[in-house]
Amino acid sequence: MPLWVDTDMGFDDLMAIFLLQQAGLKIDGLSLVAGNAPIEQVTRNAIAAAGCFGWSWPIHRGAAHPIRAEPETAAAILGETGMQSAGRQLPIPDNAAMMILSQTNAIDALSVWLDDLESPATILALGPLTNIAEFSKAHPDLTGEISQLVWMGGSAGAGNHTPHAEFNAYVDPEAVDIVLNAGLPLRMVGLDVCRTVTMVPEDGAELRVATGKQADLLANLLEGYIQIATSRGRETMAVYDPTAAAAIADPDAVGFIPAHMRIHPTGTEKRGMTEIDFSSQNRSNMMLATQVDNIRVRSLTLQALQAEAER
Ligand code: BDR
Ligand code: CA
């Protein structure tokens, strides 16, 4: 299955990539988008991760700004790096390490990749949909090559960045609107279903005793990730991006229904709210994840982390 990942490179994005790899899926390319952090930091995170975890696929820089909205990051929750840690952090890549960043931007790279394919493509989008929207505007002739666009974003219930909106949807609502109007085969794995998959502090214990080169780094990053919840008085942390990855790696683990969605635009009180109309399935414009085998997705995520920590 030709597979591409578009990401804003937080820790749950990283876990999602591990999950795909652990399932034996080959990633053809990675495109980066501003989201959790500004694009410069997202790029540093991706290049550092490539060095630490031996990634060999091309990495392409993408959009620095949403289509219309002012840039918004998750720094208030994730810190300036977009990847909170309880100790060791991803290294800061030096100039030599940064040389692995492709000179081709995300939009051009996506179009070359899709143009060359002989079978339908899967794109996993783990951040704001800016790159995908810009791509669909620039290359409407190639969107038919995409058989599924699985996106972690939006919510069929409450939000997390605001009471109404999930973070990835809030950052670039106009991109979501463009993707919906372009008729891309959107399969949305929203906040409400991702929140049923959880991790607890004890989940880091096995990583701590793993013997691989990056075990300590992964244990610290996982602990930092879970502290996002525990430092705010919650006992469990939701597993966002890996749930969307599981919808590709193990399709039986995530169930979808056709639905109709609209998104509230920038500049309105409910900016980024993904409003789902369940009553109009005969005029659906997307597929909405409504069921998740949360035990299975949790276990796939932890197994993938453990495998990386043992390498
Ligand atoms: C989403 O926002 C980001 O902070 C996470 O990486 C995930 O993609 C959850 O709302
Ligand atoms: Ca993300």
CSV table of N, CA and C in Angstrom, one decimal, residues 188-246:
chain,number,residue,atom,x,y,z
A,188,MET,N,-12.2,10.6,9.0
A,188,MET,CA,-11.8,11.4,10.2
A,188,MET,C,-11.8,10.6,11.5
A,189,VAL,N,-10.7,10.6,12.2
A,189,VAL,CA,-10.6,9.9,13.5
A,189,VAL,C,-10.5,11.1,14.5
A,190,GLY,N,-11.6,11.4,15.1
A,190,GLY,CA,-11.7,12.6,15.9
A,190,GLY,C,-11.3,12.4,17.4
A,191,LEU,N,-11.3,13.5,18.1
A,191,LEU,CA,-11.0,13.5,19.5
A,191,LEU,C,-11.8,12.6,20.3
A,192,ASP,N,-13.1,12.6,20.0
A,192,ASP,CA,-14.0,11.8,20.9
A,192,ASP,C,-13.6,10.3,20.9
A,193,VAL,N,-13.3,9.7,19.7
A,193,VAL,CA,-12.9,8.3,19.7
A,193,VAL,C,-11.5,8.1,20.2
A,194,CYS,N,-10.6,9.1,19.9
A,194,CYS,CA,-9.2,8.9,20.4
A,194,CYS,C,-9.1,8.9,21.9
A,195,ARG,N,-10.1,9.7,22.5
A,195,ARG,CA,-10.1,9.8,24.0
A,195,ARG,C,-10.4,8.5,24.7
A,196,THR,N,-10.9,7.5,23.9
A,196,THR,CA,-11.3,6.2,24.5
A,196,THR,C,-10.0,5.3,24.6
A,197,VAL,N,-8.9,5.7,24.0
A,197,VAL,CA,-7.7,5.0,24.0
A,197,VAL,C,-6.8,5.8,25.0
A,198,THR,N,-6.3,5.1,26.0
A,198,THR,CA,-5.6,5.9,27.1
A,198,THR,C,-4.3,5.2,27.5
A,199,MET,N,-3.4,6.0,28.1
A,199,MET,CA,-2.2,5.5,28.7
A,199,MET,C,-2.1,6.0,30.1
A,200,VAL,N,-1.4,5.3,31.0
A,200,VAL,CA,-1.2,5.7,32.4
A,200,VAL,C,0.3,5.7,32.7
A,201,PRO,N,0.8,6.4,33.7
A,201,PRO,CA,2.2,6.5,34.0
A,201,PRO,C,2.9,5.2,34.1
A,202,GLU,N,2.3,4.2,34.6
A,202,GLU,CA,2.9,2.8,34.7
A,202,GLU,C,3.3,2.3,33.3
A,203,ASP,N,2.7,2.8,32.2
A,203,ASP,CA,3.0,2.3,30.9
A,203,ASP,C,4.5,2.5,30.5
A,204,GLY,N,5.1,3.5,31.2
A,204,GLY,CA,6.5,3.8,30.9
A,204,GLY,C,7.5,2.8,31.5
A,205,ALA,N,7.0,2.0,32.4
A,205,ALA,CA,7.9,1.2,33.2
A,205,ALA,C,8.8,0.2,32.4
A,206,GLU,N,8.1,-0.4,31.4
A,206,GLU,CA,8.8,-1.4,30.6
A,206,GLU,C,9.9,-0.8,29.6
A,207,LEU,N,9.5,0.5,29.2
A,207,LEU,CA,10.5,1.2,28.4
A,207,LEU,C,11.8,1.5,29.2
A,208,ARG,N,11.6,1.8,30.4
A,208,ARG,CA,12.7,2.2,31.3
A,208,ARG,C,13.7,1.0,31.4
A,209,VAL,N,13.3,-0.2,31.3
A,209,VAL,CA,14.2,-1.3,31.4
A,209,VAL,C,14.6,-1.9,30.1
A,210,ALA,N,14.1,-1.3,29.0
A,210,ALA,CA,14.5,-1.8,27.7
A,210,ALA,C,16.0,-1.5,27.4
A,211,THR,N,16.6,-2.2,26.5
A,211,THR,CA,18.1,-2.1,26.4
A,211,THR,C,18.5,-1.4,25.1
A,212,GLY,N,17.6,-1.0,24.3
A,212,GLY,CA,18.0,-0.3,23.0
A,212,GLY,C,18.6,1.1,23.2
A,213,LYS,N,19.2,1.6,22.2
A,213,LYS,CA,19.9,2.9,22.2
A,213,LYS,C,19.0,4.0,22.6
A,214,GLN,N,17.7,4.0,22.2
A,214,GLN,CA,16.9,5.1,22.4
A,214,GLN,C,15.8,4.8,23.5
A,215,ALA,N,16.0,3.8,24.3
A,215,ALA,CA,15.0,3.4,25.3
A,215,ALA,C,14.8,4.5,26.3
A,216,ASP,N,15.9,5.1,26.8
A,216,ASP,CA,15.8,6.2,27.8
A,216,ASP,C,15.1,7.4,27.3
A,217,LEU,N,15.5,7.8,26.0
A,217,LEU,CA,14.8,8.9,25.4
A,217,LEU,C,13.3,8.7,25.3
A,218,LEU,N,12.9,7.5,24.8
A,218,LEU,CA,11.5,7.1,24.6
A,218,LEU,C,10.8,7.1,25.9
A,219,ALA,N,11.4,6.6,27.0
A,219,ALA,CA,10.8,6.5,28.3
A,219,ALA,C,10.5,8.0,28.8
A,220,ASN,N,11.5,8.8,28.6
A,220,ASN,CA,11.3,10.2,29.0
A,220,ASN,C,10.2,11.0,28.2
A,221,LEU,N,10.2,10.7,26.9
A,221,LEU,CA,9.2,11.4,26.1
A,221,LEU,C,7.8,10.9,26.4
A,222,LEU,N,7.7,9.5,26.6
A,222,LEU,CA,6.4,9.0,27.0
A,222,LEU,C,5.9,9.6,28.3
A,223,GLU,N,6.8,9.6,29.3
A,223,GLU,CA,6.5,10.2,30.6
A,223,GLU,C,6.0,11.6,30.4
A,224,GLY,N,6.7,12.4,29.6
A,224,GLY,CA,6.4,13.8,29.4
A,224,GLY,C,5.0,13.9,28.8
A,225,TYR,N,4.7,13.0,27.9
A,225,TYR,CA,3.4,13.0,27.2
A,225,TYR,C,2.3,12.7,28.2
A,226,ILE,N,2.5,11.7,29.0
A,226,ILE,CA,1.4,11.3,30.0
A,226,ILE,C,1.3,12.4,31.0
A,227,GLN,N,2.4,13.1,31.3
A,227,GLN,CA,2.3,14.2,32.3
A,227,GLN,C,1.4,15.4,31.8
A,228,ILE,N,1.2,15.4,30.5
A,228,ILE,CA,0.3,16.5,30.0
A,228,ILE,C,-1.1,16.3,30.7
A,229,ALA,N,-1.5,15.1,31.0
A,229,ALA,CA,-2.8,14.8,31.7
A,229,ALA,C,-2.6,14.8,33.2
A,230,THR,N,-1.6,14.1,33.6
A,230,THR,CA,-1.5,13.9,35.1
A,230,THR,C,-1.2,15.3,35.8
A,231,SER,N,-0.4,16.1,35.1
A,231,SER,CA,-0.1,17.4,35.7
A,231,SER,C,-1.4,18.3,35.8
A,232,ARG,N,-2.4,17.9,35.2
A,232,ARG,CA,-3.7,18.7,35.2
A,232,ARG,C,-4.7,17.9,36.0
A,233,GLY,N,-4.3,16.9,36.8
A,233,GLY,CA,-5.2,16.2,37.7
A,233,GLY,C,-6.0,15.1,37.0
A,234,ARG,N,-5.6,14.7,35.8
A,234,ARG,CA,-6.3,13.6,35.2
A,234,ARG,C,-5.4,12.3,35.3
A,235,GLU,N,-6.1,11.1,35.4
A,235,GLU,CA,-5.3,9.9,35.6
A,235,GLU,C,-4.7,9.3,34.4
A,236,THR,N,-5.4,9.6,33.2
A,236,THR,CA,-5.0,8.9,32.0
A,236,THR,C,-4.8,10.0,30.9
A,237,MET,N,-3.9,9.6,30.0
A,237,MET,CA,-3.7,10.5,28.8
A,237,MET,C,-4.2,9.8,27.5
A,238,ALA,N,-4.9,10.6,26.7
A,238,ALA,CA,-5.5,10.1,25.5
A,238,ALA,C,-4.4,9.8,24.4
A,239,VAL,N,-4.7,8.9,23.6
A,239,VAL,CA,-3.7,8.5,22.5
A,239,VAL,C,-4.3,8.9,21.2
A,240,TYR,N,-3.9,10.1,20.7
A,240,TYR,CA,-4.5,10.7,19.5
A,240,TYR,C,-4.0,10.1,18.2
A,241,ASP,N,-2.9,10.5,17.7
A,241,ASP,CA,-2.4,10.2,16.4
A,241,ASP,C,-2.3,8.7,16.2
A,242,PRO,N,-1.8,7.9,17.1
A,242,PRO,CA,-1.7,6.5,16.9
A,242,PRO,C,-3.1,5.8,16.6
A,243,THR,N,-4.2,6.4,17.1
A,243,THR,CA,-5.5,5.8,16.8
A,243,THR,C,-5.8,5.9,15.3
A,244,ALA,N,-5.4,7.1,14.7
A,244,ALA,CA,-5.6,7.2,13.3
A,244,ALA,C,-4.7,6.3,12.5
A,245,ALA,N,-3.5,6.1,13.0
A,245,ALA,CA,-2.5,5.2,12.3
A,245,ALA,C,-3.1,3.8,12.4
A,246,ALA,N,-3.7,3.4,13.5
A,246,ALA,CA,-4.3,2.1,13.7
A,246,ALA,C,-5.4,1.8,12.6
